[in-house]
Amino acid sequence: MGRNQKSADSFAGLPISSVENQRETLLTWYANACRDLPWRGSTDPYPIWISEIMLQQTQVKTVIPYYHRWLAEFPTIETLATADLQQVLLVWQGLGYYSRARNLHKAAQQIIQDYGGIFPDQLSDVLALPGIGRTTAGGILSAAFNQPVPILDGNVKRILARLVALSVPPAKATKKLWQLSESLLDPEHPGTFNQALMDLGATICTPKNPDCCHCPWQSHCQAYNLGIASKLPMREASTPLPHKIIGVAVIWNNQEQILIDRRPAQGLLGGLWEFPGGKIEPDETVADCIKREIREELGIEIEVGDRVITVDHAYSHFRVTLIVHHCRHLSGVPQALECDEIRWVTLEEIDQFPFPKANTQIIGALRQETERM
DNA sequence: CACCCGTGGGT
DNA sequence: TACCCAAGGGT
């Protein structure tokens, strides 16, 4: 668009086609400033899908090594669909939000069943796959098929909240924000536009200290013009996280094996393995707690010995302190009373099982003890 | 709609 | 230390 054309589109110094100008400004910025990310440059929906799921609530830097390992292990939808869920969880181990891995596995099987292994390109079909909501569907369809489907992730919420100087927390204005994202989306270049929005949020319009000086939308941004860019978006009222103290047992038999259990398939850390234990009740000692929990969960009697380690860990909606003790199996046959499965394993075999982060710290402490001897 | 669901990094 | 936040979705 030449200078003459631009001037014909303006009135009293204000561009009539302000939205078109805004789109072009962002795309021009992106052409120079875009991040070089492993899942960009291809339009194969499978790797784009994997990246979108891994990037949910997870930073790019964290995702990249997992992304490469995943595609090496499961290079196609078919290899993912036919893989064992425990193997899928093992590759996902450490990324968190494990329902994402379980849903990827399930969705891959649905794509084989319902679409002959071809990733669908209809919005309603994509939204019907487990683990894919509006934002992820928009990310996949715009990046893989250049379809004009908007997105509203954390980056876009923050950008839009500042753009219109939103006076309420974004969660209270999701409908309005979706409408904004849709109305801004470039109908000619939706894939590039959505990527550009996310890069703008990740590199310029950051949560703290936004770099407004280099922002292509500076003149469009109401928060900037009001001098309150860094004060927005408004935050939700937060309640302090509850804190639980947990007694944990590393139960040894007389063959140098440890008893581990697999958590129920759904819910917190579903399908992952752990060391058994439970919450310390008021006025209960750690040893009494561990003995009681092991009796309730596994139906056996144990002796509680030395402390292995104490682990502090923060989950998304509570935090825990795990007080871990060596224990010795005294009597009874272990039963899976409150879990899906139990096993005796050696310290060498234990890497074959997916464990949550707090438990891998325990394994590390056990390894250090054996190395010292 | 409120709550559940992990982990790492920044301040 | 404690809190915030990150390419959200399911129930």
Short mmCIF file of C-alpha atoms (C1' of nucleotides) in Angstrom, two decimals:
data_model
loop_
_atom_site.label_atom_id
_atom_site.label_comp_id
_atom_site.label_asym_id
_atom_site.label_seq_id
_atom_site.Cartn_x
_atom_site.Cartn_y
_atom_site.Cartn_z
CA MET A 1 0.00 0.00 0.00
CA GLY A 2 1.56 3.27 -1.12
CA ARG A 3 1.57 6.63 0.60
CA ASN A 4 -1.16 7.99 -1.62
CA GLN A 5 -3.44 5.06 -0.88
CA LYS A 6 -2.88 5.49 2.83
CA SER A 7 -3.70 9.16 2.73
CA ALA A 8 -6.89 8.45 0.80
CA ASP A 9 -7.93 6.09 3.62
CA SER A 10 -7.61 8.70 6.32
CA PHE A 11 -9.84 11.41 7.56
CA ALA A 12 -8.91 14.35 9.77
CA GLY A 13 -5.57 12.63 10.47
CA LEU A 14 -7.23 9.44 11.73
CA PRO A 15 -7.10 6.32 9.59
CA ILE A 16 -10.54 5.17 8.57
CA SER A 17 -9.32 1.62 8.14
CA SER A 18 -7.72 1.61 11.58
CA VAL A 19 -8.13 -2.13 12.04
CA GLU A 20 -6.44 -2.86 8.73
CA ASN A 21 -3.62 -0.53 9.64
CA GLN A 22 -3.29 -2.26 12.98
CA ARG A 23 -3.09 -5.71 11.36
CA GLU A 24 -0.47 -4.57 8.89
CA THR A 25 1.61 -2.96 11.63
CA LEU A 26 1.68 -6.21 13.60
CA LEU A 27 2.51 -8.38 10.58
CA THR A 28 5.34 -6.04 9.56
CA TRP A 29 6.78 -6.16 13.06
CA TYR A 30 6.48 -9.95 13.10
CA ALA A 31 8.31 -10.33 9.78
CA ASN A 32 11.42 -9.00 11.52
CA ALA A 33 10.96 -10.05 15.13
CA CYS A 34 9.39 -13.51 14.95
CA ARG A 35 10.87 -16.22 17.15
CA ASP A 36 12.42 -19.23 15.46
CA LEU A 37 10.54 -22.14 17.03
CA PRO A 38 10.82 -25.83 16.10
CA TRP A 39 7.13 -26.26 15.24
CA ARG A 40 7.01 -23.28 12.91
CA GLY A 41 7.59 -23.52 9.17
CA SER A 42 5.69 -26.76 8.78
CA THR A 43 1.97 -27.04 8.15
CA ASP A 44 1.75 -30.66 9.28
CA PRO A 45 -1.07 -30.57 11.85
CA TYR A 46 0.39 -33.38 13.99
CA PRO A 47 3.53 -31.60 15.26
CA ILE A 48 1.55 -28.36 15.52
CA TRP A 49 -1.06 -30.15 17.65
CA ILE A 50 1.64 -31.61 19.91
CA SER A 51 3.25 -28.19 20.37
CA GLU A 52 -0.09 -26.53 21.15
CA ILE A 53 -0.90 -29.08 23.84
CA MET A 54 2.57 -28.93 25.42
CA LEU A 55 2.45 -25.13 25.42
CA GLN A 56 -0.75 -25.02 27.49
CA GLN A 57 0.23 -23.21 30.70
CA THR A 58 3.86 -24.06 29.94
CA GLN A 59 6.70 -21.85 28.75
CA VAL A 60 8.37 -22.30 25.37
CA LYS A 61 11.80 -22.97 26.89
CA THR A 62 10.38 -25.80 28.99
CA VAL A 63 8.53 -27.34 26.05
CA ILE A 64 11.29 -27.50 23.42
CA PRO A 65 13.24 -30.54 24.72
CA TYR A 66 10.01 -32.43 25.44
CA TYR A 67 8.75 -31.61 21.95
CA HIS A 68 11.82 -33.12 20.26
CA ARG A 69 11.77 -36.22 22.48
CA TRP A 70 8.07 -36.72 21.85
CA LEU A 71 8.35 -36.60 18.04
CA ALA A 72 11.34 -38.95 18.15
CA GLU A 73 9.31 -41.40 20.25
CA PHE A 74 5.93 -40.92 18.54
CA PRO A 75 6.66 -39.57 15.02
CA THR A 76 3.11 -40.07 13.73
CA ILE A 77 -0.46 -40.09 14.99
CA GLU A 78 -0.50 -43.83 14.47
CA THR A 79 2.59 -44.52 16.58
CA LEU A 80 1.05 -42.43 19.36
CA ALA A 81 -2.31 -44.18 19.10
CA THR A 82 -0.79 -47.64 19.36
CA ALA A 83 1.70 -46.79 22.12
CA ASP A 84 1.25 -47.98 25.71
CA LEU A 85 -0.20 -45.27 27.99
CA GLN A 86 2.55 -45.88 30.57
CA GLN A 87 5.14 -45.20 27.86
CA VAL A 88 3.29 -42.01 26.88
CA LEU A 89 3.29 -40.86 30.51
CA LEU A 90 6.99 -41.68 30.80
CA VAL A 91 7.82 -39.39 27.87
CA TRP A 92 5.59 -36.68 29.38
CA GLN A 93 7.07 -37.13 32.88
CA GLY A 94 8.00 -33.76 34.40
CA LEU A 95 5.86 -31.59 32.13
CA GLY A 96 2.89 -31.58 34.49
CA TYR A 97 -0.86 -31.53 33.85
CA TYR A 98 -0.74 -35.21 32.95
CA SER A 99 -4.29 -35.26 31.61
CA ARG A 100 -2.76 -33.55 28.57
CA ALA A 101 -0.75 -36.71 27.83
CA ARG A 102 -3.71 -39.00 28.52
CA ASN A 103 -5.90 -36.88 26.23
CA LEU A 104 -3.29 -36.84 23.44
CA HIS A 105 -3.19 -40.62 23.58
CA LYS A 106 -6.98 -40.90 23.52
CA ALA A 107 -7.39 -38.30 20.77
CA ALA A 108 -4.84 -40.07 18.57
CA GLN A 109 -6.90 -43.24 18.84
CA GLN A 110 -10.05 -41.29 17.93
CA ILE A 111 -8.33 -39.80 14.86
CA ILE A 112 -7.35 -43.30 13.71
CA GLN A 113 -10.90 -44.56 14.30
CA ASP A 114 -12.95 -41.64 12.98
CA TYR A 115 -10.71 -39.95 10.38
CA GLY A 116 -8.49 -42.73 9.08
CA GLY A 117 -5.47 -41.23 10.85
CA ILE A 118 -5.81 -37.85 9.12
CA PHE A 119 -6.02 -34.89 11.49
CA PRO A 120 -9.46 -33.25 10.89
CA ASP A 121 -9.73 -29.73 9.46
CA GLN A 122 -13.28 -28.88 10.57
CA LEU A 123 -13.51 -26.72 13.71
CA SER A 124 -16.34 -28.77 15.21
CA ASP A 125 -14.38 -32.01 14.69
CA VAL A 126 -11.20 -30.57 16.19
CA LEU A 127 -13.07 -29.19 19.21
CA ALA A 128 -14.57 -32.64 19.81
CA LEU A 129 -11.13 -34.16 20.42
CA PRO A 130 -10.21 -34.51 24.11
CA GLY A 131 -7.81 -31.85 25.38
CA ILE A 132 -8.57 -29.36 22.61
CA GLY A 133 -10.56 -26.25 23.49
CA ARG A 134 -11.22 -23.07 21.56
CA THR A 135 -7.75 -21.59 21.83
CA THR A 136 -5.91 -24.78 20.91
CA ALA A 137 -8.30 -25.44 18.03
CA GLY A 138 -7.73 -21.92 16.74
CA GLY A 139 -3.98 -22.31 17.06
CA ILE A 140 -3.96 -25.57 15.11
CA LEU A 141 -6.44 -24.59 12.39
CA SER A 142 -4.87 -21.19 11.76
CA ALA A 143 -1.29 -22.51 11.76
CA ALA A 144 -1.84 -25.73 9.83
CA PHE A 145 -4.67 -24.78 7.45
CA ASN A 146 -4.59 -20.96 7.52
CA GLN A 147 -8.21 -20.91 8.67
CA PRO A 148 -9.50 -17.63 10.20
CA VAL A 149 -10.13 -19.01 13.70
CA PRO A 150 -9.26 -16.67 16.60
CA ILE A 151 -7.33 -17.57 19.75
CA LEU A 152 -7.49 -16.29 23.33
CA ASP A 153 -4.55 -17.53 25.36
CA GLY A 154 -2.77 -15.76 28.19
CA ASN A 155 -0.72 -13.64 25.80
CA VAL A 156 -3.73 -12.47 23.80
CA LYS A 157 -5.79 -11.77 26.94
CA ARG A 158 -3.02 -9.55 28.27
CA ILE A 159 -2.50 -7.74 24.96
CA LEU A 160 -6.21 -7.09 24.49
CA ALA A 161 -6.74 -6.09 28.12
CA ARG A 162 -4.11 -3.38 27.61
CA LEU A 163 -5.26 -2.46 24.14
CA VAL A 164 -8.72 -1.49 25.40
CA ALA A 165 -7.64 -0.68 28.99
CA LEU A 166 -9.97 -3.38 30.30
CA SER A 167 -11.23 -2.34 33.73
CA VAL A 168 -12.00 -5.85 35.02
CA PRO A 169 -9.92 -9.05 35.28
CA PRO A 170 -9.88 -10.86 31.91
CA ALA A 171 -11.80 -13.80 33.37
CA LYS A 172 -14.77 -11.47 33.84
CA ALA A 173 -14.75 -10.43 30.17
CA THR A 174 -14.05 -13.56 28.15
CA LYS A 175 -16.92 -12.97 25.74
CA LYS A 176 -15.78 -9.45 24.96
CA LEU A 177 -12.17 -10.59 24.57
CA TRP A 178 -13.10 -13.38 22.16
CA GLN A 179 -15.03 -10.85 20.09
CA LEU A 180 -12.01 -8.56 20.06
CA SER A 181 -9.66 -11.35 19.03
CA GLU A 182 -12.03 -12.34 16.23
CA SER A 183 -12.54 -8.81 14.96
CA LEU A 184 -8.81 -8.09 14.89
CA LEU A 185 -7.81 -11.36 13.20
CA ASP A 186 -6.43 -10.77 9.72
CA PRO A 187 -8.74 -12.63 7.30
CA GLU A 188 -5.96 -12.85 4.72
CA HIS A 189 -3.19 -14.12 7.00
CA PRO A 190 -4.85 -15.65 10.07
CA GLY A 191 -2.07 -18.16 10.73
CA THR A 192 0.71 -15.59 10.71
CA PHE A 193 -1.43 -13.09 12.60
CA ASN A 194 -2.14 -15.45 15.50
CA GLN A 195 1.53 -16.39 15.74
CA ALA A 196 2.42 -12.70 15.70
CA LEU A 197 -0.02 -11.98 18.53
CA MET A 198 1.58 -14.63 20.72
CA ASP A 199 5.09 -13.42 19.95
CA LEU A 200 4.05 -9.88 20.78
CA GLY A 201 2.78 -11.07 24.16
CA ALA A 202 5.84 -13.21 24.84
CA THR A 203 8.50 -10.66 23.86
CA ILE A 204 7.03 -7.13 24.05
CA CYS A 205 3.70 -7.06 25.87
CA THR A 206 5.04 -9.08 28.80
CA PRO A 207 3.33 -9.39 32.20
CA LYS A 208 5.97 -7.26 33.92
CA ASN A 209 7.86 -4.33 32.43
CA PRO A 210 6.26 -4.37 28.96
CA ASP A 211 8.60 -2.96 26.31
CA CYS A 212 6.10 -0.41 25.00
CA CYS A 213 8.87 1.56 23.27
CA HIS A 214 9.24 -1.20 20.68
CA CYS A 215 5.57 -2.16 20.45
CA PRO A 216 4.00 -1.99 16.99
CA TRP A 217 0.67 -1.22 18.61
CA GLN A 218 1.86 1.57 20.88
CA SER A 219 -0.33 4.21 19.25
CA HIS A 220 -3.36 1.89 19.34
CA CYS A 221 -2.93 0.93 22.99
CA GLN A 222 -5.24 2.67 25.44
CA ALA A 223 -3.34 1.43 28.47
CA TYR A 224 -0.11 2.89 27.08
CA ASN A 225 -1.78 6.18 26.31
CA LEU A 226 -3.14 6.27 29.87
CA GLY A 227 0.28 5.34 31.28
CA ILE A 228 -1.03 2.18 32.94
CA ALA A 229 0.28 -0.58 30.64
CA SER A 230 2.25 -2.27 33.41
CA LYS A 231 -0.77 -2.10 35.75
CA LEU A 232 -2.95 -4.17 33.43
CA PRO A 233 -4.50 -6.65 33.20
CA MET A 234 -6.30 -6.45 36.53
CA ARG A 235 -5.60 -9.45 38.75
CA GLU A 236 -8.12 -11.88 40.19
CA ALA A 237 -8.41 -11.92 43.97
CA SER A 238 -6.20 -14.79 45.13
CA THR A 239 -6.70 -16.95 48.19
CA PRO A 240 -3.62 -18.46 49.86
CA LEU A 241 -2.86 -22.07 48.94
CA PRO A 242 -3.61 -24.72 51.56
CA HIS A 243 -0.57 -26.55 52.92
CA LYS A 244 -0.61 -30.28 53.64
CA ILE A 245 2.01 -32.24 55.60
CA ILE A 246 2.36 -35.76 54.22
CA GLY A 247 4.10 -38.78 55.73
CA VAL A 248 5.69 -40.96 53.01
CA ALA A 249 7.03 -44.51 53.25
CA VAL A 250 9.95 -46.07 51.38
CA ILE A 251 9.10 -49.66 52.30
CA TRP A 252 11.90 -52.21 51.89
CA ASN A 253 11.56 -55.98 51.85
CA ASN A 254 14.51 -58.26 52.53
CA GLN A 255 15.37 -58.51 48.81
CA GLU A 256 16.44 -54.86 48.44
CA GLN A 257 13.14 -53.98 46.78
CA ILE A 258 10.88 -50.96 47.36
CA LEU A 259 7.07 -50.92 47.31
CA ILE A 260 5.54 -48.42 44.86
CA ASP A 261 1.91 -47.87 43.85
CA ARG A 262 0.18 -46.54 40.75
CA ARG A 263 -2.33 -43.76 41.35
CA PRO A 264 -5.88 -44.04 40.01
CA ALA A 265 -6.06 -43.27 36.27
CA GLN A 266 -8.05 -40.06 36.71
CA GLY A 267 -7.44 -37.04 38.89
CA LEU A 268 -4.26 -35.61 40.36
CA LEU A 269 -1.17 -37.24 38.83
CA GLY A 270 -3.44 -39.90 37.35
CA GLY A 271 -1.64 -43.04 36.20
CA LEU A 272 1.69 -42.06 37.70
CA TRP A 273 3.58 -44.10 40.30
CA GLU A 274 4.45 -42.90 43.80
CA PHE A 275 5.69 -43.89 47.21
CA PRO A 276 2.70 -44.57 49.46
CA GLY A 277 1.74 -42.26 52.32
CA GLY A 278 -0.81 -39.71 53.42
CA LYS A 279 -1.74 -36.64 55.39
CA ILE A 280 -0.64 -36.24 58.98
CA GLU A 281 -3.68 -35.77 61.24
CA PRO A 282 -3.67 -33.25 64.09
CA ASP A 283 -1.71 -34.49 67.12
CA GLU A 284 -0.28 -37.43 65.16
CA THR A 285 3.43 -38.21 64.93
CA VAL A 286 5.02 -38.78 61.53
CA ALA A 287 5.70 -42.42 62.37
CA ASP A 288 2.13 -43.03 63.53
CA CYS A 289 0.80 -41.36 60.39
CA ILE A 290 2.93 -43.48 58.06
CA LYS A 291 2.01 -46.73 59.84
CA ARG A 292 -1.70 -45.84 59.74
CA GLU A 293 -1.67 -44.81 56.08
CA ILE A 294 0.18 -47.94 54.99
CA ARG A 295 -2.26 -50.11 56.95
CA GLU A 296 -5.21 -48.32 55.25
CA GLU A 297 -3.77 -48.22 51.73
CA LEU A 298 -1.88 -51.51 51.52
CA GLY A 299 -3.11 -53.63 54.44
CA ILE A 300 0.35 -54.35 55.82
CA GLU A 301 2.31 -53.67 59.01
CA ILE A 302 5.61 -51.83 58.82
CA GLU A 303 8.36 -50.47 61.06
CA VAL A 304 9.29 -46.80 60.54
CA GLY A 305 13.02 -46.04 60.48
CA ASP A 306 15.30 -43.13 59.58
CA ARG A 307 14.21 -40.09 57.61
CA VAL A 308 15.28 -40.11 53.93
CA ILE A 309 14.48 -36.54 52.92
CA THR A 310 11.89 -33.80 53.31
CA VAL A 311 10.47 -32.43 50.06
CA ASP A 312 8.54 -29.18 49.66
CA HIS A 313 6.47 -29.00 46.51
CA ALA A 314 3.91 -26.55 45.13
CA TYR A 315 1.03 -27.75 42.96
CA SER A 316 -1.33 -25.40 41.19
CA HIS A 317 -3.92 -25.32 43.96
CA PHE A 318 -2.12 -26.46 47.13
CA ARG A 319 1.36 -27.15 48.43
CA VAL A 320 2.78 -30.09 50.29
CA THR A 321 5.65 -31.07 52.52
CA LEU A 322 6.59 -34.72 52.13
CA ILE A 323 8.36 -36.20 55.16
CA VAL A 324 9.90 -39.39 53.81
CA HIS A 325 11.08 -42.28 55.99
CA HIS A 326 12.73 -45.62 55.37
CA CYS A 327 10.38 -48.41 56.47
CA ARG A 328 10.64 -52.18 56.79
CA HIS A 329 7.91 -54.60 55.80
CA LEU A 330 6.93 -56.63 58.86
CA SER A 331 3.79 -58.63 58.04
CA GLY A 332 0.87 -59.01 55.66
CA VAL A 333 0.61 -59.22 51.88
CA PRO A 334 0.37 -55.79 50.20
CA GLN A 335 -2.94 -55.15 48.46
CA ALA A 336 -3.97 -52.34 46.09
CA LEU A 337 -6.73 -51.02 48.35
CA GLU A 338 -6.64 -47.32 47.35
CA CYS A 339 -4.60 -47.42 44.15
CA ASP A 340 -4.67 -49.20 40.78
CA GLU A 341 -1.57 -51.38 41.15
CA ILE A 342 1.39 -52.08 43.43
CA ARG A 343 4.86 -53.44 42.70
CA TRP A 344 8.12 -54.29 44.41
CA VAL A 345 10.97 -52.77 42.40
CA THR A 346 14.72 -52.30 42.79
CA LEU A 347 16.33 -48.89 42.56
CA GLU A 348 17.69 -49.93 39.14
CA GLU A 349 14.24 -50.75 37.72
CA ILE A 350 12.49 -47.67 39.01
CA ASP A 351 13.30 -45.43 36.00
CA GLN A 352 10.94 -47.51 33.87
CA PHE A 353 7.97 -46.07 35.76
CA PRO A 354 6.59 -42.51 35.41
CA PHE A 355 6.84 -40.58 38.69
CA PRO A 356 5.74 -37.04 39.58
CA LYS A 357 8.41 -34.47 40.31
CA ALA A 358 8.16 -34.56 44.09
CA ASN A 359 8.81 -38.32 43.99
CA THR A 360 11.81 -38.13 41.65
CA GLN A 361 13.47 -36.05 44.35
CA ILE A 362 12.96 -38.96 46.73
CA ILE A 363 14.48 -41.37 44.21
CA GLY A 364 17.46 -39.04 43.88
CA ALA A 365 17.97 -39.08 47.63
CA LEU A 366 17.82 -42.89 47.72
CA ARG A 367 20.43 -43.09 44.93
CA GLN A 368 22.76 -40.78 46.86
CA GLU A 369 22.46 -42.97 49.95
CA THR A 370 23.36 -46.14 48.04
CA GLU A 371 26.29 -44.41 46.31
CA ARG A 372 27.71 -43.51 49.70
CA MET A 373 27.76 -47.17 50.70
"C1'" DC B 1 -19.09 -20.60 36.89
"C1'" DA B 2 -15.78 -22.34 40.36
"C1'" DC B 3 -12.73 -25.53 40.95
"C1'" DC B 4 -9.39 -28.95 39.62
"C1'" DC B 5 -5.06 -29.99 37.32
"C1'" DG B 6 2.09 -29.66 37.58
"C1'" DT B 7 6.14 -27.64 37.08
"C1'" DG B 8 9.87 -24.22 36.35
"C1'" DG B 9 11.38 -19.58 36.42
"C1'" DG B 10 11.23 -14.78 37.79
"C1'" DT B 11 10.96 -11.23 41.41
"C1'" DT C 1 9.82 -16.76 51.67
"C1'" DA C 2 6.00 -16.35 49.09
"C1'" DC C 3 3.72 -15.17 45.17
"C1'" DC C 4 3.07 -14.65 40.28
"C1'" DC C 5 2.66 -16.51 35.81
"C1'" DA C 6 3.17 -19.34 31.60
"C1'" DA C 7 0.49 -20.89 23.81
"C1'" DG C 8 -5.85 -23.79 28.84
"C1'" DG C 9 -9.15 -27.62 29.17
"C1'" DG C 10 -12.41 -30.53 31.69
"C1'" DT C 11 -16.12 -30.97 34.80
#
